[in-house]
Structures are given as structure tokens and as C-alpha cells.
Short mmCIF file of C-alpha atoms in Angstrom, two decimals:
data_model
loop_
_atom_site.label_atom_id
_atom_site.label_comp_id
_atom_site.label_asym_id
_atom_site.label_seq_id
_atom_site.Cartn_x
_atom_site.Cartn_y
_atom_site.Cartn_z
CA MET A 1 113.16 84.25 114.59
CA THR A 2 113.77 84.29 110.84
CA ASP A 3 116.36 86.30 108.91
CA ARG A 4 114.65 85.71 105.58
CA THR A 5 114.78 88.68 103.24
CA LEU A 6 111.46 90.48 103.16
CA PRO A 7 109.34 90.09 100.02
CA THR A 8 108.54 93.18 97.97
CA VAL A 9 105.42 94.90 96.69
CA ARG A 10 104.67 97.87 94.48
CA LEU A 11 103.13 100.91 96.16
CA GLY A 12 100.42 102.11 93.81
CA GLU A 13 100.01 101.12 90.19
CA THR A 14 103.03 103.22 89.13
CA GLY A 15 104.75 103.66 92.51
CA PRO A 16 108.04 102.34 93.84
CA GLN A 17 108.78 98.69 94.49
CA THR A 18 109.50 98.34 98.20
CA SER A 19 109.85 95.73 100.91
CA VAL A 20 106.50 94.73 102.42
CA GLN A 21 107.65 96.32 105.65
CA GLY A 22 109.41 99.65 105.88
CA MET A 23 111.00 101.52 108.76
CA GLY A 24 109.80 104.66 110.48
CA CYS A 25 112.84 106.73 111.45
CA MET A 26 111.29 109.60 113.40
CA GLY A 27 112.18 108.31 116.85
CA MET A 28 115.88 108.26 116.05
CA SER A 29 116.02 112.00 116.57
CA PHE A 30 112.59 113.24 117.61
CA GLY A 31 109.46 112.50 119.62
CA TYR A 32 110.37 109.64 121.90
CA GLY A 33 112.97 111.14 124.20
CA PRO A 34 116.76 110.82 123.99
CA ALA A 35 118.19 108.48 121.35
CA ASP A 36 121.58 106.78 121.06
CA THR A 37 123.07 107.63 117.66
CA GLU A 38 125.21 104.53 117.33
CA GLN A 39 122.37 102.29 118.42
CA SER A 40 120.11 103.90 115.82
CA ARG A 41 122.72 103.43 113.10
CA ALA A 42 122.99 99.76 114.02
CA ALA A 43 119.20 99.47 113.75
CA LEU A 44 119.28 100.97 110.25
CA GLU A 45 121.97 98.57 109.10
CA ARG A 46 120.11 95.61 110.58
CA ALA A 47 116.99 96.66 108.71
CA PHE A 48 118.95 96.88 105.48
CA ASP A 49 120.45 93.42 106.05
CA LEU A 50 116.95 91.99 106.53
CA GLY A 51 115.72 93.44 103.26
CA VAL A 52 113.95 96.59 104.45
CA THR A 53 114.12 99.07 101.58
CA LEU A 54 111.58 101.80 102.53
CA TYR A 55 112.81 104.36 105.06
CA ASP A 56 110.43 107.08 106.23
CA THR A 57 111.34 110.51 107.58
CA ALA A 58 110.08 114.12 107.43
CA ASP A 59 111.52 117.62 107.47
CA ALA A 60 109.66 118.36 110.71
CA TYR A 61 111.31 115.54 112.67
CA GLY A 62 113.74 117.44 114.81
CA ASN A 63 113.59 120.47 112.50
CA GLY A 64 115.56 118.63 109.82
CA ASP A 65 117.78 116.67 112.20
CA ASN A 66 116.26 113.34 111.21
CA GLU A 67 116.97 113.89 107.52
CA ARG A 68 120.54 114.93 108.32
CA PHE A 69 121.04 111.87 110.52
CA LEU A 70 119.84 109.54 107.77
CA ALA A 71 121.90 111.10 104.97
CA PRO A 72 125.08 108.98 105.47
CA PHE A 73 123.06 105.76 105.59
CA PHE A 74 121.21 106.70 102.39
CA LYS A 75 124.45 107.65 100.67
CA ALA A 76 125.96 104.25 101.48
CA HIS A 77 122.95 102.39 100.07
CA ARG A 78 121.43 104.90 97.65
CA ASP A 79 120.57 102.52 94.80
CA GLU A 80 119.03 99.96 97.14
CA VAL A 81 116.70 102.04 99.29
CA VAL A 82 113.49 104.02 98.80
CA ILE A 83 113.72 107.39 100.54
CA ALA A 84 110.40 108.81 101.75
CA THR A 85 110.15 112.22 103.33
CA LYS A 86 107.43 114.83 103.87
CA PHE A 87 106.64 118.53 103.91
CA ALA A 88 103.84 120.65 105.45
CA LEU A 89 104.71 121.17 109.13
CA SER A 90 106.42 124.55 109.21
CA ILE A 91 108.25 125.64 112.37
CA PRO A 92 107.72 129.30 113.30
CA PRO A 93 111.10 130.97 113.97
CA ASP A 94 109.73 132.69 117.09
CA ASP A 95 108.49 129.44 118.67
CA PRO A 96 110.30 126.21 117.72
CA SER A 97 107.87 124.16 119.81
CA LYS A 98 104.97 124.88 117.43
CA ARG A 99 104.04 123.59 113.99
CA ILE A 100 102.08 125.45 111.31
CA ILE A 101 100.55 123.49 108.45
CA ARG A 102 101.51 124.93 105.08
CA ASN A 103 100.61 123.54 101.65
CA ASP A 104 101.27 126.68 99.57
CA ALA A 105 103.57 126.65 96.54
CA PRO A 106 106.38 128.90 97.89
CA TYR A 107 106.65 126.76 101.02
CA ILE A 108 106.70 123.46 99.05
CA ARG A 109 109.37 124.86 96.72
CA GLN A 110 111.59 125.79 99.67
CA ALA A 111 110.85 122.55 101.52
CA ILE A 112 111.95 120.28 98.68
CA GLU A 113 115.23 122.17 98.23
CA ASP A 114 115.91 122.00 101.96
CA SER A 115 115.15 118.26 102.14
CA LEU A 116 117.32 117.48 99.11
CA LYS A 117 120.20 119.35 100.71
CA ARG A 118 119.82 117.74 104.16
CA LEU A 119 119.46 114.26 102.68
CA ASP A 120 122.36 114.94 100.28
CA VAL A 121 120.50 113.42 97.30
CA ASP A 122 119.43 114.61 93.86
CA VAL A 123 115.96 113.12 93.96
CA ILE A 124 113.50 111.90 96.61
CA ASP A 125 111.76 108.62 95.84
CA LEU A 126 108.47 109.25 97.65
CA TYR A 127 107.43 112.76 98.68
CA TYR A 128 104.45 113.18 100.98
CA MET A 129 102.20 116.04 101.95
CA HIS A 130 102.47 115.48 105.69
CA ARG A 131 99.23 117.20 106.74
CA ARG A 132 96.45 119.04 104.93
CA ASP A 133 96.02 122.79 105.05
CA VAL A 134 92.29 123.08 104.26
CA LYS A 135 92.73 126.72 103.24
CA VAL A 136 94.70 125.62 100.16
CA PRO A 137 92.84 123.58 97.49
CA ILE A 138 94.48 120.18 97.42
CA GLU A 139 94.58 120.20 93.62
CA GLU A 140 96.85 123.26 93.84
CA THR A 141 99.16 121.54 96.32
CA VAL A 142 99.38 118.37 94.26
CA GLY A 143 99.88 120.44 91.13
CA VAL A 144 103.07 121.86 92.65
CA MET A 145 104.12 118.38 93.76
CA ALA A 146 103.54 117.12 90.20
CA ASP A 147 105.82 119.87 88.92
CA LEU A 148 108.54 118.51 91.20
CA VAL A 149 108.15 115.13 89.49
CA ARG A 150 108.43 116.71 86.05
CA GLU A 151 111.53 118.60 87.20
CA GLY A 152 113.18 115.37 88.34
CA LYS A 153 113.34 116.30 92.03
CA VAL A 154 110.77 113.70 93.11
CA LYS A 155 109.87 110.28 91.68
CA HIS A 156 106.54 109.47 93.33
CA LEU A 157 103.91 111.34 95.33
CA GLY A 158 102.23 110.46 98.62
CA LEU A 159 99.68 112.01 100.95
CA SER A 160 99.33 111.63 104.71
CA GLU A 161 96.09 111.80 106.70
CA VAL A 162 93.82 112.73 103.80
CA THR A 163 90.13 111.91 103.43
CA ALA A 164 88.76 109.73 100.69
CA ASP A 165 87.47 112.76 98.76
CA GLU A 166 90.80 114.56 99.14
CA LEU A 167 92.57 111.49 97.81
CA ARG A 168 90.28 111.27 94.77
CA THR A 169 90.76 114.96 93.99
CA ALA A 170 94.54 114.68 94.33
CA HIS A 171 94.79 111.51 92.26
CA ALA A 172 92.93 113.20 89.40
CA VAL A 173 95.76 115.78 89.25
CA HIS A 174 98.66 113.34 89.44
CA PRO A 175 98.92 109.61 90.34
CA ILE A 176 99.32 109.10 94.10
CA ALA A 177 101.50 106.14 94.99
CA ALA A 178 100.72 105.91 98.70
CA VAL A 179 98.55 107.22 101.49
CA GLN A 180 100.10 107.27 104.96
CA SER A 181 97.86 107.10 108.01
CA GLU A 182 97.74 105.48 111.40
CA TRP A 183 96.42 101.91 111.07
CA SER A 184 96.66 99.29 113.79
CA LEU A 185 94.64 97.05 116.07
CA PHE A 186 93.87 100.24 118.03
CA SER A 187 93.27 102.63 115.08
CA ARG A 188 90.97 101.55 112.26
CA ASP A 189 89.09 104.72 111.31
CA ILE A 190 90.57 104.77 107.79
CA GLU A 191 88.80 101.50 106.94
CA ALA A 192 85.46 103.33 106.61
CA GLN A 193 86.30 105.51 103.59
CA VAL A 194 90.00 106.00 102.95
CA VAL A 195 90.96 102.38 102.39
CA PRO A 196 88.10 101.68 99.91
CA ALA A 197 89.07 104.85 97.99
CA ALA A 198 92.72 103.75 97.87
CA ARG A 199 91.72 100.34 96.56
CA GLU A 200 89.46 101.92 93.96
CA LEU A 201 92.26 104.18 92.73
CA GLY A 202 95.13 101.68 92.94
CA VAL A 203 96.93 103.51 95.74
CA GLY A 204 99.04 101.77 98.37
CA LEU A 205 98.65 102.19 102.14
CA VAL A 206 101.63 102.92 104.40
CA PRO A 207 100.43 102.55 108.00
CA TYR A 208 102.39 104.52 110.55
CA SER A 209 102.32 103.59 114.24
CA PRO A 210 101.25 100.00 113.41
CA LEU A 211 102.34 99.10 116.93
CA GLY A 212 100.19 101.78 118.53
CA ARG A 213 103.32 103.86 119.29
CA GLY A 214 104.67 100.89 121.27
CA PHE A 215 101.58 100.39 123.45
CA LEU A 216 100.57 97.24 121.55
CA THR A 217 103.90 95.63 122.38
CA GLY A 218 103.21 95.91 126.11
CA ALA A 219 106.35 98.05 126.51
CA PHE A 220 104.50 100.53 128.73
CA THR A 221 101.07 100.86 130.31
CA ASP A 222 100.93 104.53 131.36
CA ALA A 223 102.98 107.06 129.44
CA SER A 224 102.83 109.76 132.12
CA LYS A 225 104.37 107.43 134.69
CA GLU A 226 106.80 105.39 132.61
CA LEU A 227 108.07 107.55 129.75
CA SER A 228 110.53 110.44 129.83
CA ASP A 229 109.48 114.09 129.91
CA GLY A 230 110.50 114.57 126.27
CA ASP A 231 108.27 111.77 125.01
CA PHE A 232 105.24 113.18 123.18
CA ARG A 233 103.18 110.06 123.98
CA ARG A 234 102.67 111.59 127.41
CA SER A 235 100.26 114.04 125.75
CA GLN A 236 98.26 111.48 123.77
CA PRO A 237 94.84 110.64 125.28
CA ARG A 238 95.12 106.86 124.88
CA PHE A 239 98.26 106.40 126.88
CA THR A 240 97.61 108.03 130.24
CA GLY A 241 95.28 107.73 133.24
CA ASP A 242 92.08 105.74 133.07
CA ASN A 243 92.31 105.44 129.28
CA ALA A 244 95.69 103.71 129.55
CA THR A 245 94.40 101.31 132.19
CA ALA A 246 91.40 100.39 130.07
CA ASN A 247 93.46 100.00 126.92
CA ALA A 248 96.09 97.84 128.57
CA ALA A 249 93.35 95.31 129.38
CA LEU A 250 92.56 95.05 125.65
CA LEU A 251 95.91 93.38 125.00
CA GLU A 252 94.80 90.06 126.51
CA PRO A 253 93.62 88.50 123.21
CA VAL A 254 96.86 89.70 121.58
CA ARG A 255 98.77 87.79 124.27
CA GLN A 256 96.68 84.69 123.59
CA VAL A 257 97.46 84.75 119.89
CA ALA A 258 101.14 85.52 120.51
CA LYS A 259 101.43 82.50 122.81
CA ALA A 260 99.90 80.24 120.15
CA HIS A 261 102.50 81.37 117.60
CA GLY A 262 105.49 81.56 119.91
CA ALA A 263 105.62 85.22 118.90
CA THR A 264 105.73 88.56 120.65
CA LEU A 265 102.75 90.90 121.08
CA GLY A 266 104.36 93.29 118.63
CA GLN A 267 104.70 90.59 115.99
CA VAL A 268 101.01 89.72 116.27
CA ALA A 269 100.02 93.38 116.00
CA LEU A 270 102.22 93.82 112.95
CA ALA A 271 101.05 90.57 111.37
CA TRP A 272 97.48 91.82 111.69
CA VAL A 273 98.42 94.98 109.76
CA HIS A 274 100.24 92.97 107.09
CA GLN A 275 97.12 90.83 106.57
CA ARG A 276 95.03 93.93 105.82
CA ALA A 277 96.57 93.64 102.32
CA ALA A 278 94.70 90.40 101.72
CA VAL A 279 91.56 91.57 103.51
CA TYR A 280 91.23 94.74 101.40
CA GLY A 281 93.06 93.77 98.23
CA LEU A 282 95.67 96.54 98.10
CA PRO A 283 99.36 96.99 98.93
CA VAL A 284 99.95 97.60 102.64
CA VAL A 285 103.46 98.47 103.84
CA PRO A 286 103.61 99.27 107.56
CA ILE A 287 106.53 101.35 108.84
CA PRO A 288 107.16 100.40 112.48
CA GLY A 289 109.73 102.59 114.16
CA THR A 290 112.46 101.47 116.51
CA ARG A 291 115.95 102.46 117.60
CA LYS A 292 117.17 98.94 118.46
CA ALA A 293 118.55 96.33 116.11
CA GLU A 294 116.90 93.48 118.01
CA ARG A 295 113.51 95.12 117.59
CA VAL A 296 114.14 95.47 113.87
CA THR A 297 114.70 91.73 113.67
CA GLU A 298 111.56 91.09 115.67
CA ASN A 299 109.48 93.41 113.49
CA ALA A 300 110.72 91.85 110.26
CA GLY A 301 109.78 88.43 111.57
CA ALA A 302 106.17 89.57 111.79
CA ALA A 303 105.92 89.61 108.00
CA HIS A 304 106.09 85.81 108.12
CA VAL A 305 103.49 85.32 110.84
CA VAL A 306 100.12 84.29 109.39
CA LEU A 307 97.08 84.63 111.67
CA THR A 308 94.19 82.21 111.30
CA GLU A 309 90.59 83.27 110.72
CA GLU A 310 89.80 82.34 114.30
CA GLU A 311 92.66 84.50 115.58
CA LEU A 312 91.60 87.43 113.40
CA ALA A 313 88.09 87.10 114.79
CA LEU A 314 89.48 87.17 118.33
CA LEU A 315 91.32 90.42 117.57
CA GLU A 316 88.48 92.04 115.66
CA PRO A 317 86.63 93.71 118.58
CA ILE A 318 89.67 95.48 120.03
CA ALA A 319 89.58 98.78 118.11
CA ALA A 320 85.94 99.52 118.95
CA GLN A 321 86.78 99.30 122.67
CA VAL A 322 89.78 101.63 122.69
CA ALA A 323 89.45 104.56 125.11
CA GLY A 324 90.60 107.96 123.86
CA ASP A 325 91.42 109.44 120.47
CA ARG A 326 94.77 108.92 118.79
CA TYR A 327 95.49 112.68 119.03
CA ALA A 328 94.22 115.34 121.39
CA ASP A 329 93.27 117.36 118.29
CA MET A 330 91.81 115.12 115.57
CA THR A 331 91.17 117.93 113.08
CA PHE A 332 94.57 117.26 111.52
CA THR A 333 93.63 113.66 110.71
CA SER A 334 91.48 112.21 107.96
CA ALA A 335 88.98 110.96 110.57
CA GLY A 336 88.61 114.48 111.90
CA ARG A 337 87.52 115.75 108.47
CA GLU A 338 85.55 112.82 107.05
CA GLN A 339 81.87 113.58 106.47
#
């Protein structure tokens, strides 16, 4: 395993310069069951030591808890990290278990102030619209986001789970630095329209769940049997029952490639995502999430694994054979709205 500092890349033609691999921080306080705070802090510091500069969070992760948790780490390294957070998933006060998508101006205005306060910073480096509210014209939403840039509260803009047409409309209002969407050996729907649009516009891609929420590492084979009650993967169609059994069998070629490289399954899956940059000719910065320092080291090592054409061909058929959608409700994803 290498400790080489990660190389850097610019997200978008005018976006931030970041490490070629970032870190998804959601699981440190939300989504994947109980987390150990000290263990998570050690993972953050290990990532920083390895040259990871992009750290991704959102106001909805633990109702602000994730931003609060990250604030001391960001304060200690403020000039050396790129802080990415998101708005759009509002939590109704009468039911904290639900999320309502909001893209309206009053909500965005309140969201940015709340995130700045929780993160204890004066400016956010990369501010994403987390999900699209189709009732609000996207040019209006991005217009408000552009105002935040002009006011010095945000440096760069990003969008998550938008269609190609939505991206083009948004980019015409203000330059978009990055589009965030799920992209992995199991999830390739964005390659049809979103990725070509991003390349056309000079927008970077930030794949979330590049390890298939851990499934591609072989860490579990059936979420309903192996993961804790608080783990939201138990509700995702791919990871339970017959779907999980079928999908676990798809990991065999990943194992073959991993053996050839003396690598882990996760490193092969991440290396495949990294190589999408060369395949499609645009910046690609995956943000694998973990709460363990040793996994951070493993993930960073994947940036230096280069798969051969033969190995890429072996992995190519996997996505088309995956059983189950990535969410029970796909209307909140770009794939669910693409025409």
C-alpha cells in the first residue's frame, strides 16, 4: 500500500483545485448506523495526511450534526481543504424522519446561513443543490446560488442528481463546477446523457457511492441480515433478498482483477471510477466514505491502480446485470427524470 500524496485536478473550468479523490463524510454521523467519533476523527486526519483535500457533507446529514462534527477538523486545516456541502432536503419539524425537497429562495437563504454557522466558516468552497424540486425552475434556484457567490458566501456551485438538460440550463445562469451523482461498477445511468453534457460544458463529476455503498468491497452480501437496524441500506432494493444474492455473484470478475493486482475489491472498484476520467475526458473525483483510517489508506491507494484494457473489458458487463434500482424511489435521481 502506498502513502504517496494524491495528485490534484481542477473541478470544472473555473472550479476548485482538489485531490483526485475526496472523502464522503455522511456516514460519520448519519445513515450507516452508530459511529465512533474518535475513530471518525482519526479517519479524517489520515485522509488529510494522504493528500485528500475535498470533504463532502450536507445539511441534511443528521439534521446538521455532520456539519457540526466536521467543523473542528475544517478549522484546523481551513486553508488546505475544500469544503463541500449541500442544501435542499428540508426536515419537517413535525416529523424528523422525513425529507422535503426545497429549492426556493427563502429556504436557500436560510440554509446557507445555517451551514456557515454549523461549519464555523465565512465561506463554503463548493455549494451543491442536493436534489431537484421540479416545481421551482432551476434557473431561479441557480440564480439565488449565484447571488451567494457574488455576496462572498460561496466560491463555487455544484448540482447533485440533475439531468443533462437541467445541467445545461443551470450552467447558462452561472458556471457549474461539479455534478454529483452515483457512479460505480453497479451504477452507470449517468453515462447516457449527464456525463456527455458535463464534458461538453467543462463540468467535473464527483461520484458518490463509488463503492456501491460498500457492497462492491464484499463487506456484506445481504443488508437486511448483516447490517444494523439504523442502516438505511436495508431499505435499498439492491442489497436485500434475491437481488442481493444475484448482485453478490457479479463480484467474481472484480475478485479476479483484484487478485491480479494484489489489491482489494474496493480498490479495483475505485480504480475503475478513477479511469472514467480518461475514458470520458473530464475531471472525475470520487468521494468514497468510510469511518476507519485503514480504509482511508486503502481507498487512496486505488488512485494509483491502473486497470488494463482487458481488465476493463472484463468489468464492463457488470452494471447491465445488476438487480434492483439504486433507490426505491428513482424520481429524485437524474435517471428518474431523463427523457
